[in-house]
Coordinates of C-alpha atoms and ligand atoms in Angstrom, one line a residue:
M1 CA -12.2 -29.6 28.1
S2 CA -15.5 -31.0 29.2
K3 CA -16.5 -34.1 27.3
E4 CA -20.0 -34.4 25.9
P5 CA -22.0 -37.1 27.7
K6 CA -22.2 -40.3 25.5
K7 CA -25.6 -40.6 23.9
K8 CA -27.5 -43.6 25.2
E9 CA -28.7 -46.3 22.7
G10 CA -31.2 -49.1 22.6
I11 CA -33.0 -50.1 25.8
A12 CA -31.1 -47.5 27.9
R13 CA -32.3 -44.7 25.5
L14 CA -35.8 -46.2 25.6
M15 CA -35.8 -46.0 29.4
E16 CA -34.8 -42.4 29.1
L17 CA -37.7 -41.7 26.8
A18 CA -40.0 -43.7 29.1
G19 CA -39.6 -40.9 31.7
T20 CA -42.2 -41.2 34.4
K21 CA -43.4 -44.6 33.1
K22 CA -40.0 -46.2 34.1
A23 CA -41.4 -47.5 37.4
G24 CA -44.3 -49.3 35.7
L25 CA -41.9 -50.8 33.1
T26 CA -39.5 -52.0 35.8
A27 CA -42.4 -53.7 37.7
A28 CA -43.6 -55.3 34.5
C29 CA -40.2 -56.8 33.8
T30 CA -39.8 -58.0 37.4
L31 CA -43.2 -59.8 37.2
S32 CA -42.1 -61.3 33.9
V33 CA -38.9 -62.6 35.6
L34 CA -41.1 -64.1 38.4
S35 CA -43.4 -65.7 35.9
S36 CA -40.5 -67.4 34.2
V37 CA -39.4 -68.8 37.6
F38 CA -42.9 -70.1 38.3
K39 CA -43.0 -71.6 34.9
I40 CA -39.9 -73.8 35.6
I41 CA -40.8 -74.9 39.1
P42 CA -43.6 -77.4 38.1
F43 CA -41.0 -79.2 35.8
F44 CA -38.8 -79.7 38.8
T45 CA -41.5 -80.7 41.2
I46 CA -42.9 -83.2 38.7
Y47 CA -39.4 -84.6 38.4
C48 CA -39.3 -85.0 42.2
I49 CA -42.8 -86.6 42.2
L50 CA -41.6 -89.1 39.4
Q51 CA -38.5 -89.9 41.3
E52 CA -40.5 -90.6 44.5
I53 CA -43.0 -92.8 42.6
I54 CA -40.3 -94.9 41.0
R55 CA -38.4 -95.1 44.3
Q56 CA -41.5 -96.3 46.1
F57 CA -42.5 -98.9 43.5
S58 CA -38.9 -100.2 43.1
S59 CA -38.6 -100.6 46.9
G60 CA -41.8 -102.6 46.8
Q61 CA -43.6 -100.3 49.3
G62 CA -46.5 -99.3 46.9
F63 CA -47.5 -95.8 46.3
S64 CA -48.4 -93.3 49.0
F65 CA -49.9 -90.0 48.0
G66 CA -49.0 -88.5 51.3
N67 CA -45.3 -88.5 50.4
V68 CA -45.9 -86.3 47.3
S69 CA -48.9 -84.2 48.3
H70 CA -46.7 -81.2 49.2
L71 CA -45.0 -81.4 45.8
V72 CA -48.4 -81.5 44.1
L73 CA -49.5 -78.4 46.0
I74 CA -46.3 -76.6 45.0
T75 CA -46.9 -77.6 41.4
A76 CA -50.4 -76.3 41.4
A77 CA -49.5 -73.0 43.2
S78 CA -46.6 -72.4 40.8
A79 CA -48.9 -72.8 37.8
V80 CA -51.4 -70.3 39.3
L81 CA -48.7 -67.8 40.3
Y82 CA -47.2 -68.1 36.8
G83 CA -50.6 -67.1 35.3
V84 CA -51.0 -64.2 37.7
C85 CA -47.5 -62.8 37.2
A86 CA -47.7 -63.2 33.3
Y87 CA -51.1 -61.4 33.2
S88 CA -50.1 -58.6 35.5
S89 CA -46.8 -58.1 33.6
A90 CA -48.6 -57.9 30.3
M91 CA -51.2 -55.4 31.7
L92 CA -48.5 -53.2 33.1
S93 CA -46.3 -53.2 30.1
H94 CA -49.2 -52.5 27.7
G95 CA -50.4 -49.6 29.8
A96 CA -46.9 -48.1 30.0
A97 CA -46.3 -48.7 26.3
F98 CA -49.4 -46.8 25.3
D99 CA -48.6 -43.9 27.7
I100 CA -45.1 -43.7 26.3
L101 CA -46.4 -43.9 22.7
Y102 CA -48.7 -40.9 23.4
E103 CA -46.0 -38.9 25.2
L104 CA -43.4 -39.6 22.4
R105 CA -45.8 -38.6 19.7
M106 CA -46.7 -35.4 21.5
K107 CA -43.0 -34.6 22.0
L108 CA -42.4 -35.1 18.3
M109 CA -45.4 -33.0 17.3
E110 CA -44.3 -30.2 19.6
K111 CA -40.8 -30.4 18.2
M112 CA -42.1 -30.3 14.6
G113 CA -43.8 -27.0 15.4
R114 CA -40.5 -25.5 16.5
I115 CA -38.1 -26.6 13.8
S116 CA -37.3 -24.8 10.6
S117 CA -39.8 -25.3 7.9
G118 CA -36.9 -26.4 5.7
Y119 CA -37.1 -29.8 7.4
Y120 CA -40.4 -30.4 5.7
T121 CA -39.2 -29.7 2.2
S122 CA -36.0 -31.7 2.4
N123 CA -37.7 -34.7 4.0
T124 CA -40.4 -36.5 2.1
Q125 CA -43.9 -36.6 3.6
G126 CA -43.5 -40.4 3.5
S127 CA -40.5 -40.5 5.8
I128 CA -42.1 -38.1 8.3
K129 CA -45.2 -40.2 8.3
K130 CA -43.1 -43.3 8.8
L131 CA -41.3 -41.7 11.7
L132 CA -44.5 -40.6 13.5
I133 CA -46.5 -43.8 12.8
E134 CA -44.2 -46.8 12.2
D135 CA -41.1 -46.0 14.2
V136 CA -43.1 -44.9 17.3
E137 CA -45.4 -48.0 16.9
Q138 CA -42.3 -50.2 16.7
I139 CA -41.3 -48.8 20.0
E140 CA -44.7 -49.5 21.5
I141 CA -44.6 -53.1 20.3
F142 CA -41.1 -53.4 21.8
I143 CA -42.2 -52.0 25.2
A144 CA -45.5 -53.9 25.3
H145 CA -44.1 -57.2 24.3
S146 CA -40.3 -57.5 23.7
M147 CA -39.1 -55.7 26.8
C148 CA -40.7 -58.2 29.2
E149 CA -39.6 -61.0 27.0
V150 CA -36.0 -59.7 27.3
A151 CA -36.3 -60.1 31.1
A152 CA -38.0 -63.5 30.7
A153 CA -35.5 -64.5 28.0
I154 CA -32.6 -63.9 30.3
A155 CA -34.2 -65.2 33.5
T156 CA -35.7 -68.4 32.1
P157 CA -32.5 -70.0 30.7
L158 CA -30.5 -68.9 33.8
F159 CA -33.0 -70.3 36.2
T160 CA -33.4 -73.5 34.1
I161 CA -29.6 -74.0 34.1
I162 CA -29.5 -73.6 37.9
V163 CA -32.2 -76.2 38.3
L164 CA -30.5 -78.5 35.9
F165 CA -27.2 -78.3 37.9
T166 CA -29.0 -79.2 41.1
V167 CA -30.4 -82.3 39.4
D168 CA -27.2 -83.6 37.7
W169 CA -24.1 -81.5 36.9
R170 CA -22.8 -84.0 34.3
L171 CA -25.9 -84.1 32.1
T172 CA -26.1 -80.3 32.5
L173 CA -22.7 -79.8 31.1
V174 CA -23.5 -82.2 28.2
S175 CA -26.7 -80.3 27.4
L176 CA -24.9 -76.9 27.5
L177 CA -22.1 -78.1 25.1
P178 CA -24.2 -77.5 21.8
I179 CA -25.2 -74.0 23.1
V180 CA -21.5 -73.1 23.8
F181 CA -20.6 -74.3 20.3
S182 CA -23.4 -72.3 18.7
F183 CA -22.4 -69.1 20.6
I184 CA -18.8 -69.5 19.4
I185 CA -20.2 -69.8 15.8
L186 CA -22.5 -66.8 16.3
A187 CA -19.7 -64.7 17.8
A188 CA -17.5 -65.5 14.7
A189 CA -20.5 -64.6 12.4
L190 CA -21.2 -61.3 14.2
K191 CA -17.5 -60.4 14.1
K192 CA -17.6 -60.4 10.3
P193 CA -16.8 -56.8 9.3
D194 CA -19.8 -55.9 7.1
G195 CA -22.7 -57.3 9.2
A196 CA -23.9 -53.9 10.6
K197 CA -23.4 -52.3 7.2
H198 CA -25.7 -54.8 5.6
Q199 CA -28.4 -54.4 8.3
K200 CA -28.2 -50.6 7.9
N201 CA -28.4 -50.8 4.2
M202 CA -31.4 -53.0 4.4
A203 CA -33.2 -50.6 6.8
D204 CA -32.3 -47.6 4.6
C205 CA -33.6 -49.3 1.5
K206 CA -36.8 -50.2 3.2
A207 CA -37.3 -46.7 4.5
A208 CA -36.7 -45.3 0.9
M209 CA -39.1 -47.8 -0.6
E210 CA -41.9 -47.0 1.9
G211 CA -41.3 -43.2 1.4
T212 CA -41.6 -43.7 -2.4
I213 CA -44.8 -45.8 -2.0
I214 CA -46.5 -43.1 0.0
E215 CA -45.4 -40.3 -2.4
Y216 CA -46.5 -42.4 -5.3
I217 CA -50.0 -42.8 -3.8
H218 CA -50.3 -39.1 -2.9
G219 CA -49.2 -38.0 -6.3
M220 CA -51.2 -40.6 -8.2
S221 CA -53.7 -38.1 -9.6
V222 CA -51.0 -35.7 -10.8
I223 CA -49.0 -38.6 -12.3
K224 CA -52.1 -39.8 -14.2
I225 CA -53.0 -36.3 -15.5
F226 CA -49.5 -35.8 -16.8
G227 CA -49.1 -39.3 -18.1
G228 CA -46.0 -39.9 -16.1
T229 CA -47.1 -43.3 -14.7
K230 CA -44.2 -45.1 -16.3
N231 CA -41.5 -42.8 -15.0
A232 CA -43.0 -42.5 -11.5
F233 CA -43.4 -46.3 -11.3
K234 CA -39.7 -46.6 -12.4
R235 CA -38.5 -44.9 -9.2
F236 CA -40.8 -47.2 -7.2
E237 CA -39.5 -50.2 -9.1
T238 CA -35.9 -49.2 -8.6
D239 CA -36.5 -48.7 -4.8
M240 CA -38.2 -52.1 -4.6
N241 CA -35.3 -53.8 -6.5
S242 CA -32.8 -52.1 -4.2
F243 CA -34.6 -53.4 -1.1
T244 CA -34.9 -56.9 -2.5
K245 CA -31.2 -56.9 -3.3
S246 CA -30.3 -55.6 0.2
V247 CA -32.4 -58.5 1.7
H248 CA -30.6 -61.0 -0.5
D249 CA -27.2 -59.6 0.2
T250 CA -27.8 -59.6 4.0
A251 CA -29.3 -63.2 3.9
Y252 CA -26.4 -64.6 1.8
Y253 CA -23.9 -62.8 3.9
N254 CA -25.3 -64.4 7.1
A255 CA -26.3 -67.7 5.7
N256 CA -23.4 -69.9 6.7
G257 CA -22.9 -68.6 10.2
M258 CA -26.6 -68.4 11.1
G259 CA -27.3 -71.9 9.6
M260 CA -24.6 -73.6 11.7
Y261 CA -25.6 -71.6 14.7
Y262 CA -29.2 -72.8 14.5
A263 CA -28.2 -76.4 13.8
F264 CA -26.1 -76.5 17.0
F265 CA -28.4 -74.4 19.0
G266 CA -31.2 -77.0 19.3
A267 CA -29.1 -80.1 19.3
Q268 CA -29.3 -80.9 23.0
V269 CA -31.0 -84.3 22.5
L270 CA -28.3 -85.4 20.1
F271 CA -25.7 -84.9 22.8
L272 CA -27.9 -86.1 25.7
L273 CA -28.8 -89.5 24.1
P274 CA -25.3 -91.0 24.1
A275 CA -24.5 -89.5 27.5
S276 CA -27.8 -91.1 28.9
I277 CA -26.9 -94.5 27.4
I278 CA -23.5 -94.4 29.1
M279 CA -25.1 -93.3 32.4
L280 CA -27.7 -96.1 32.2
N281 CA -25.0 -98.7 31.5
N282 CA -23.0 -97.6 34.5
A283 CA -26.0 -97.1 36.8
E284 CA -26.5 -99.0 40.1
N285 CA -30.1 -97.9 40.6
Y286 CA -32.4 -97.3 37.6
Y287 CA -34.9 -95.5 39.7
E288 CA -32.3 -92.7 40.4
V289 CA -31.0 -92.3 36.8
L290 CA -34.1 -92.8 34.8
P291 CA -36.1 -89.8 36.2
K292 CA -33.1 -87.6 35.7
I293 CA -32.7 -88.7 32.0
L294 CA -36.4 -88.1 31.4
F295 CA -36.3 -84.7 33.1
F296 CA -33.3 -83.6 31.0
L297 CA -34.8 -84.9 27.8
V298 CA -38.1 -82.9 28.5
I299 CA -36.4 -79.7 29.8
C300 CA -33.6 -79.5 27.3
A301 CA -35.9 -79.9 24.3
G302 CA -37.7 -76.8 25.6
L303 CA -34.5 -74.9 26.4
K304 CA -34.2 -73.8 22.8
E305 CA -37.3 -71.6 22.9
P306 CA -36.2 -69.2 25.6
L307 CA -32.8 -69.0 24.2
E308 CA -34.2 -68.2 20.8
N309 CA -36.4 -65.6 22.4
M310 CA -33.2 -64.0 23.7
M311 CA -31.9 -63.9 20.1
N312 CA -35.1 -62.4 18.7
V313 CA -35.1 -59.8 21.3
S314 CA -31.6 -58.7 20.3
I315 CA -32.8 -58.5 16.7
D316 CA -35.9 -56.5 17.8
S317 CA -33.7 -54.1 19.8
T318 CA -31.5 -53.4 16.7
K319 CA -34.7 -52.7 14.8
I320 CA -35.9 -50.1 17.4
N321 CA -32.3 -48.7 17.4
V322 CA -32.8 -47.6 13.8
G323 CA -36.2 -46.1 14.7
L324 CA -34.8 -44.5 17.9
K325 CA -32.0 -43.0 15.9
R326 CA -34.5 -41.4 13.4
I327 CA -36.5 -40.1 16.4
D328 CA -33.4 -38.7 18.1
D329 CA -32.4 -37.1 14.8
L330 CA -35.7 -35.2 14.6
L331 CA -35.5 -34.2 18.3
A332 CA -32.0 -32.9 17.6
E333 CA -33.1 -30.8 14.6
P334 CA -32.1 -27.1 15.1
E335 CA -35.1 -25.0 16.2
T336 CA -35.8 -21.5 14.9
V337 CA -34.6 -19.3 17.7
L338 CA -37.9 -17.6 18.5
V339 CA -37.4 -17.8 22.3
G340 CA -37.2 -14.0 22.3
N341 CA -36.9 -12.0 25.5
G342 CA -40.6 -11.3 25.9
K343 CA -40.5 -8.0 23.9
K344 CA -43.9 -6.9 22.6
L345 CA -44.5 -5.4 19.2
N346 CA -46.0 -1.9 19.3
S347 CA -45.7 -0.7 15.7
Y348 CA -45.9 -2.5 12.4
D349 CA -43.6 -1.1 9.8
I350 CA -41.6 -3.9 8.2
A351 CA -37.9 -3.5 7.4
F352 CA -35.3 -5.8 5.9
D353 CA -31.8 -4.5 6.4
N354 CA -29.1 -6.1 4.2
V355 CA -30.7 -9.6 4.6
S356 CA -29.0 -12.6 3.0
F357 CA -30.2 -16.2 3.2
T358 CA -29.3 -19.5 1.6
Y359 CA -31.6 -22.6 2.1
P360 CA -29.9 -25.3 4.2
N361 CA -29.8 -27.8 1.3
S362 CA -28.7 -25.3 -1.4
D363 CA -25.7 -23.2 -2.2
V364 CA -27.6 -20.4 -4.2
K365 CA -28.5 -17.3 -2.3
A366 CA -32.4 -17.2 -2.3
C367 CA -32.1 -13.7 -0.7
D368 CA -29.1 -11.6 -1.5
R369 CA -28.4 -8.4 0.6
V370 CA -32.0 -7.3 0.4
S371 CA -33.0 -4.0 2.1
F372 CA -36.4 -2.3 2.1
S373 CA -38.7 -0.7 4.5
L374 CA -42.5 -0.7 4.3
P375 CA -44.5 1.8 6.4
Q376 CA -47.2 0.6 8.8
G377 CA -50.6 0.4 7.1
S378 CA -49.2 0.3 3.6
C379 CA -50.1 -2.2 1.0
N380 CA -47.1 -3.8 -0.7
A381 CA -46.6 -6.3 -3.4
L382 CA -43.7 -8.7 -4.2
V383 CA -43.4 -9.4 -7.9
G384 CA -40.8 -11.0 -10.1
P385 CA -40.1 -14.1 -12.1
S386 CA -40.6 -17.5 -10.6
G387 CA -37.7 -18.4 -8.3
G388 CA -36.9 -14.7 -7.8
G389 CA -37.3 -15.0 -4.0
K390 CA -40.8 -13.7 -3.3
S391 CA -41.9 -16.6 -1.1
T392 CA -38.5 -16.6 0.6
I393 CA -39.0 -13.0 1.7
A394 CA -42.5 -13.9 3.2
Q395 CA -41.1 -17.0 4.9
L396 CA -38.2 -15.1 6.4
L397 CA -40.6 -12.5 7.8
M398 CA -42.5 -15.4 9.4
H399 CA -39.1 -16.6 10.9
F400 CA -39.4 -20.0 9.3
Y401 CA -35.6 -19.9 8.8
E402 CA -32.6 -18.2 10.5
I403 CA -31.1 -15.6 8.2
D404 CA -27.4 -15.7 7.4
E405 CA -26.8 -12.0 7.8
G406 CA -28.8 -8.7 8.2
I407 CA -31.8 -7.8 10.4
I408 CA -35.5 -8.2 9.9
K409 CA -37.6 -5.8 12.0
I410 CA -41.3 -5.3 12.7
G411 CA -41.7 -1.8 14.1
D412 CA -38.3 -1.2 15.7
T413 CA -38.0 -4.7 17.0
D414 CA -35.7 -7.4 15.6
I415 CA -37.9 -10.5 15.0
C416 CA -35.3 -12.6 16.8
E417 CA -36.2 -10.7 20.0
I418 CA -39.8 -11.7 20.1
T419 CA -41.4 -15.0 21.0
R420 CA -43.0 -17.3 18.5
S421 CA -46.5 -16.6 19.9
E422 CA -45.9 -12.8 19.7
L423 CA -44.9 -13.2 16.1
V424 CA -47.7 -15.5 15.0
N425 CA -50.3 -13.4 16.9
N426 CA -49.3 -10.4 14.9
I427 CA -49.1 -11.9 11.4
A428 CA -51.8 -13.6 9.4
Y429 CA -50.5 -15.7 6.5
V430 CA -52.9 -16.6 3.8
F431 CA -51.4 -19.4 1.8
Q432 CA -52.0 -20.0 -1.9
D433 CA -53.2 -23.5 -1.2
S434 CA -55.2 -22.9 2.0
Y435 CA -55.3 -25.9 4.1
L436 CA -58.6 -26.7 5.9
F437 CA -58.7 -29.2 8.7
N438 CA -61.1 -32.1 8.9
D439 CA -63.4 -30.2 11.3
T440 CA -66.5 -28.0 11.0
I441 CA -66.3 -24.9 8.8
E442 CA -67.0 -22.9 12.0
N443 CA -64.0 -24.3 13.8
N444 CA -61.8 -23.9 10.7
I445 CA -62.6 -20.1 10.7
R446 CA -62.4 -19.9 14.5
M447 CA -58.8 -21.0 14.4
G448 CA -58.1 -17.3 13.7
N449 CA -59.4 -16.5 17.2
K450 CA -60.3 -19.3 19.5
K451 CA -62.4 -16.9 21.7
A452 CA -64.6 -15.6 18.9
S453 CA -68.4 -16.0 19.2
F454 CA -70.4 -17.5 16.5
D455 CA -71.6 -14.1 15.4
E456 CA -68.0 -12.9 15.0
V457 CA -67.3 -16.1 13.0
R458 CA -70.3 -15.3 10.7
A459 CA -69.3 -11.7 10.4
A460 CA -65.8 -12.8 9.3
A461 CA -67.3 -15.2 6.7
E462 CA -69.5 -12.4 5.4
A463 CA -66.5 -10.0 5.1
A464 CA -64.7 -12.8 3.2
N465 CA -67.7 -13.2 0.8
I466 CA -68.2 -16.9 1.8
S467 CA -71.2 -16.8 4.2
G468 CA -73.7 -17.4 1.3
T469 CA -71.9 -20.5 0.2
I470 CA -71.6 -21.9 3.7
E471 CA -75.2 -21.3 4.6
A472 CA -76.3 -23.1 1.4
L473 CA -74.6 -26.3 2.6
P474 CA -77.1 -28.7 4.4
D475 CA -75.2 -28.4 7.7
G476 CA -74.2 -24.8 7.2
Y477 CA -71.3 -23.8 9.5
N478 CA -71.4 -27.3 11.1
T479 CA -70.4 -28.9 7.8
I480 CA -67.3 -31.1 8.3
V481 CA -64.7 -30.2 5.7
S482 CA -63.6 -33.2 3.7
D483 CA -63.0 -34.1 0.1
S484 CA -66.7 -34.8 -0.3
T485 CA -67.8 -31.3 0.9
G486 CA -67.4 -30.1 -2.6
L487 CA -65.7 -26.7 -1.8
S488 CA -63.8 -25.2 -4.8
G489 CA -60.2 -23.9 -4.4
G490 CA -61.5 -20.3 -4.5
E491 CA -64.1 -21.1 -1.8
K492 CA -61.5 -22.7 0.4
Q493 CA -59.3 -19.7 0.0
R494 CA -62.2 -17.4 1.1
I495 CA -62.7 -19.5 4.2
A496 CA -59.0 -19.1 4.9
I497 CA -59.4 -15.3 4.4
A498 CA -62.3 -15.4 6.9
R499 CA -60.0 -17.1 9.3
A500 CA -57.4 -14.3 8.8
I501 CA -60.1 -11.6 9.1
L502 CA -61.1 -13.0 12.4
K503 CA -57.5 -13.1 13.6
N504 CA -57.4 -9.3 13.0
A505 CA -53.5 -9.3 12.9
P506 CA -51.8 -6.0 12.1
V507 CA -49.5 -7.6 9.5
I508 CA -50.9 -9.6 6.6
V509 CA -49.0 -11.8 4.3
L510 CA -51.0 -13.0 1.3
D511 CA -49.9 -15.5 -1.3
E512 CA -52.1 -14.8 -4.2
A513 CA -53.5 -18.0 -5.8
T514 CA -52.0 -18.5 -9.3
A515 CA -55.3 -19.6 -10.8
Y516 CA -58.9 -18.8 -9.9
A517 CA -61.6 -21.1 -11.1
D518 CA -63.8 -18.3 -12.6
A519 CA -64.2 -14.6 -12.9
E520 CA -66.9 -14.5 -10.2
N521 CA -64.7 -16.3 -7.7
E522 CA -61.8 -14.0 -8.6
A523 CA -63.9 -10.8 -7.9
K524 CA -65.1 -12.3 -4.6
I525 CA -61.6 -13.1 -3.5
Q526 CA -60.3 -9.7 -4.5
A527 CA -63.1 -8.1 -2.5
A528 CA -62.3 -10.3 0.5
F529 CA -58.6 -9.5 0.2
S530 CA -59.4 -5.8 0.3
R531 CA -61.5 -6.1 3.4
L532 CA -58.8 -8.2 5.1
S533 CA -56.2 -5.7 4.2
E534 CA -57.9 -2.5 5.5
G535 CA -55.6 -0.6 7.8
K536 CA -53.0 -3.4 7.9
T537 CA -49.4 -3.6 6.8
V538 CA -49.8 -5.9 3.8
I539 CA -47.2 -7.9 1.9
M540 CA -48.7 -9.7 -1.1
I541 CA -46.9 -12.2 -3.2
A542 CA -48.5 -11.3 -6.5
H543 CA -48.5 -13.7 -9.4
R544 CA -50.7 -11.5 -11.6
L545 CA -49.7 -7.9 -12.0
K546 CA -53.2 -6.6 -12.8
T547 CA -54.3 -6.9 -9.1
I548 CA -51.5 -4.8 -7.6
Q549 CA -51.3 -1.7 -9.7
N550 CA -52.6 0.4 -6.8
A551 CA -50.2 -0.9 -4.3
D552 CA -48.2 1.7 -2.3
N553 CA -44.9 -0.2 -3.0
I554 CA -44.1 -2.9 -5.5
L555 CA -40.9 -4.8 -4.8
V556 CA -39.4 -6.5 -7.8
M557 CA -37.4 -9.6 -6.9
N558 CA -35.1 -11.3 -9.3
S559 CA -32.6 -14.1 -8.6
G560 CA -32.7 -13.3 -4.8
R561 CA -32.0 -9.6 -5.3
L562 CA -34.3 -6.7 -4.9
E563 CA -34.1 -5.2 -8.4
A564 CA -36.4 -2.2 -7.8
V565 CA -39.0 -0.6 -5.5
G566 CA -41.6 1.9 -6.4
T567 CA -45.2 2.5 -7.4
H568 CA -46.6 1.0 -10.7
D569 CA -46.0 4.2 -12.6
E570 CA -42.5 4.7 -11.3
L571 CA -41.5 1.1 -12.1
M572 CA -43.1 1.3 -15.6
E573 CA -40.7 4.1 -16.2
N574 CA -37.6 2.9 -14.4
C575 CA -37.6 -0.9 -14.3
S576 CA -37.4 -2.7 -17.6
L577 CA -38.0 -6.1 -15.9
Y578 CA -41.3 -4.9 -14.4
K579 CA -42.3 -3.2 -17.7
D580 CA -41.6 -6.5 -19.6
M581 CA -43.6 -8.5 -17.1
V582 CA -46.6 -6.1 -17.3
D583 CA -46.5 -6.2 -21.1
A584 CA -46.3 -10.0 -21.2
N585 CA -49.2 -10.1 -18.7
E586 CA -51.3 -7.8 -20.8
R587 CA -50.6 -9.9 -23.9
R588 CA -51.6 -13.1 -22.0
E589 CA -54.8 -11.5 -20.7
S590 CA -55.9 -10.3 -24.1
W591 CA -55.1 -13.7 -25.6
T592 CA -57.3 -15.3 -22.9
M593 CA -60.1 -12.8 -23.6
R594 CA -59.9 -13.5 -27.3
K595 CA -60.0 -17.3 -26.6
E596 CA -63.1 -16.8 -24.4
A597 CA -64.8 -14.7 -27.1
V598 CA -64.2 -17.5 -29.6
S599 CA -65.5 -20.3 -27.4
Ligands
ADP601 P1 -40.5 -17.3 -5.8 O1 -41.5 -17.3 -4.7 O2 -40.2 -15.9 -6.4 O3 -41.0 -18.2 -7.0 P2 -38.8 -18.7 -4.0 O4 -38.6 -17.7 -2.9 O5 -39.7 -19.8 -3.9 O6 -39.1 -17.9 -5.4 O7 -37.4 -19.3 -4.4 C1 -36.1 -18.5 -4.4 C2 -35.0 -19.5 -4.7 O8 -34.9 -20.3 -3.6 C3 -35.2 -20.4 -5.9 O9 -33.9 -20.5 -6.5 C4 -35.7 -21.7 -5.3 O10 -35.3 -22.7 -6.1 C5 -35.0 -21.7 -4.0 N1 -35.8 -22.4 -3.0 C6 -37.0 -22.1 -2.6 N2 -37.4 -23.0 -1.6 C7 -36.4 -23.8 -1.4 C8 -36.1 -24.8 -0.4 N3 -37.0 -25.2 0.4 N4 -34.9 -25.4 -0.4 C9 -34.0 -25.0 -1.3 N5 -34.1 -24.0 -2.2 C10 -35.3 -23.4 -2.2

């Protein structure tokens, strides 16, 4: 049996994601290693100069610059080369980091367009936002800064230790002793069984808390209207407390080990001082021993920093591991098949044949052995109590999800056999809450057909009963849609209808808005709907029964089952659920009218 290749993690996975930018990153790391070498060289050359000066003075010759001039030149050249290498490394790594950031975000956005829409309902907006902004940003910071630091953090101590050995192996061993002790302590601390569990718990609590904060902010207006501030804040407070607790637990868990590790880690001078006194006591020539001791005291005090960098880098890499895992999880999300075999649609009847479907995060059938067929050009309405399965039928037709059994056909073609673009080109979906992008009104309408001329955009707006409103705005069609544009919900929906009219797709799915602001808006929207629907196969999710009495077919959905199909008159006679709904609707409407008459 062939084994699945092991998934890469950490820096190896990052290099995989870096793709074509790998060469730039490798060059940046090489330059970073070179810069750390050039950083150490001046310490060594200054030690040699010092040794030469002390030797010349102690031998009574007096000082001659000629003997050290080459060392001075090497020192100056190394300092310059250090600057050049460090600068070039930073430039290259930042350039590569931003390119990778861009490519990764594009890859994630493309993927998000292909995965089931169920992903968006089971994941909070907050965590998706966090993934696209923070996790990707964390990777950028790691590539731009930490990756070269990894190279430098490994090269600097290694090169320093080589230099130390060439100067005096005994003092080198003494200065390495505390580091060896500290690593033994660290290894014991890391071996403790629950370390990784604590880290993961802390990252999960943080992600949950951030998700809740974003949701809390987004839902603030709703929370205030419904007076649920206390309850909503409770969840936020609980998440904050969980995060604080996870930080405490992790800190206490690591406190002893890490404390001892840090105490030993920087204790070179403590070990070097007694060793230096012993060496000085036994020395024959002070001028040989003294520069060495000074050199070790200076270098070893600075040895802590690159070694600490190495530790921080490993902490940073575990941080990006968590983000990388979330990114990989998204990239591994199953995609709705929609690759198709290039078949083209040529007729537009709609048929569901024994279709069953359960949402991925649920065990209740949202669509239970549903069969119907709607002729091309017919106007059809989906009605039924809330939760009956109306939106699910529309979403399954749009192939947002893979069905569990049955076949959905447009014309005589199974929708699994056509490409995504063929499907979306042939269906226009007008959502209840029509989303308008932060762009001009003209471009928002033109989304329906990118090639449309301005006259065609205006004609669509006229057919959707919205041109007058648009032209009354100071910038007309060039008005940028934003919260301050002042468009009402009904006006936004008419812009969305204009977009669908411009698209001129043969199949229309309409989600009727549950509430219109006023009667005038409602009449305008109904007229726009009628123009959009002319000659098309229409499925309308109807929340109000008054508007669909002339529909060719009314499908009554209840608890995922298709309870009845027929015209209004047929259903009034044969379907008690439909009749009850119509009666309730009429009572509600007359109640509303009476209320309006009173006010
Ligand atoms: P309707 O549009 O008639 O109000 P829906 O099609 O939205 O009904 O819902 C049908 C059933 O599927 C309901 O039980 C609802 O709770 C469930 N449902 C809808 N969307 C999801 C979802 N994204 N995840 C899980 N269950 C869902």
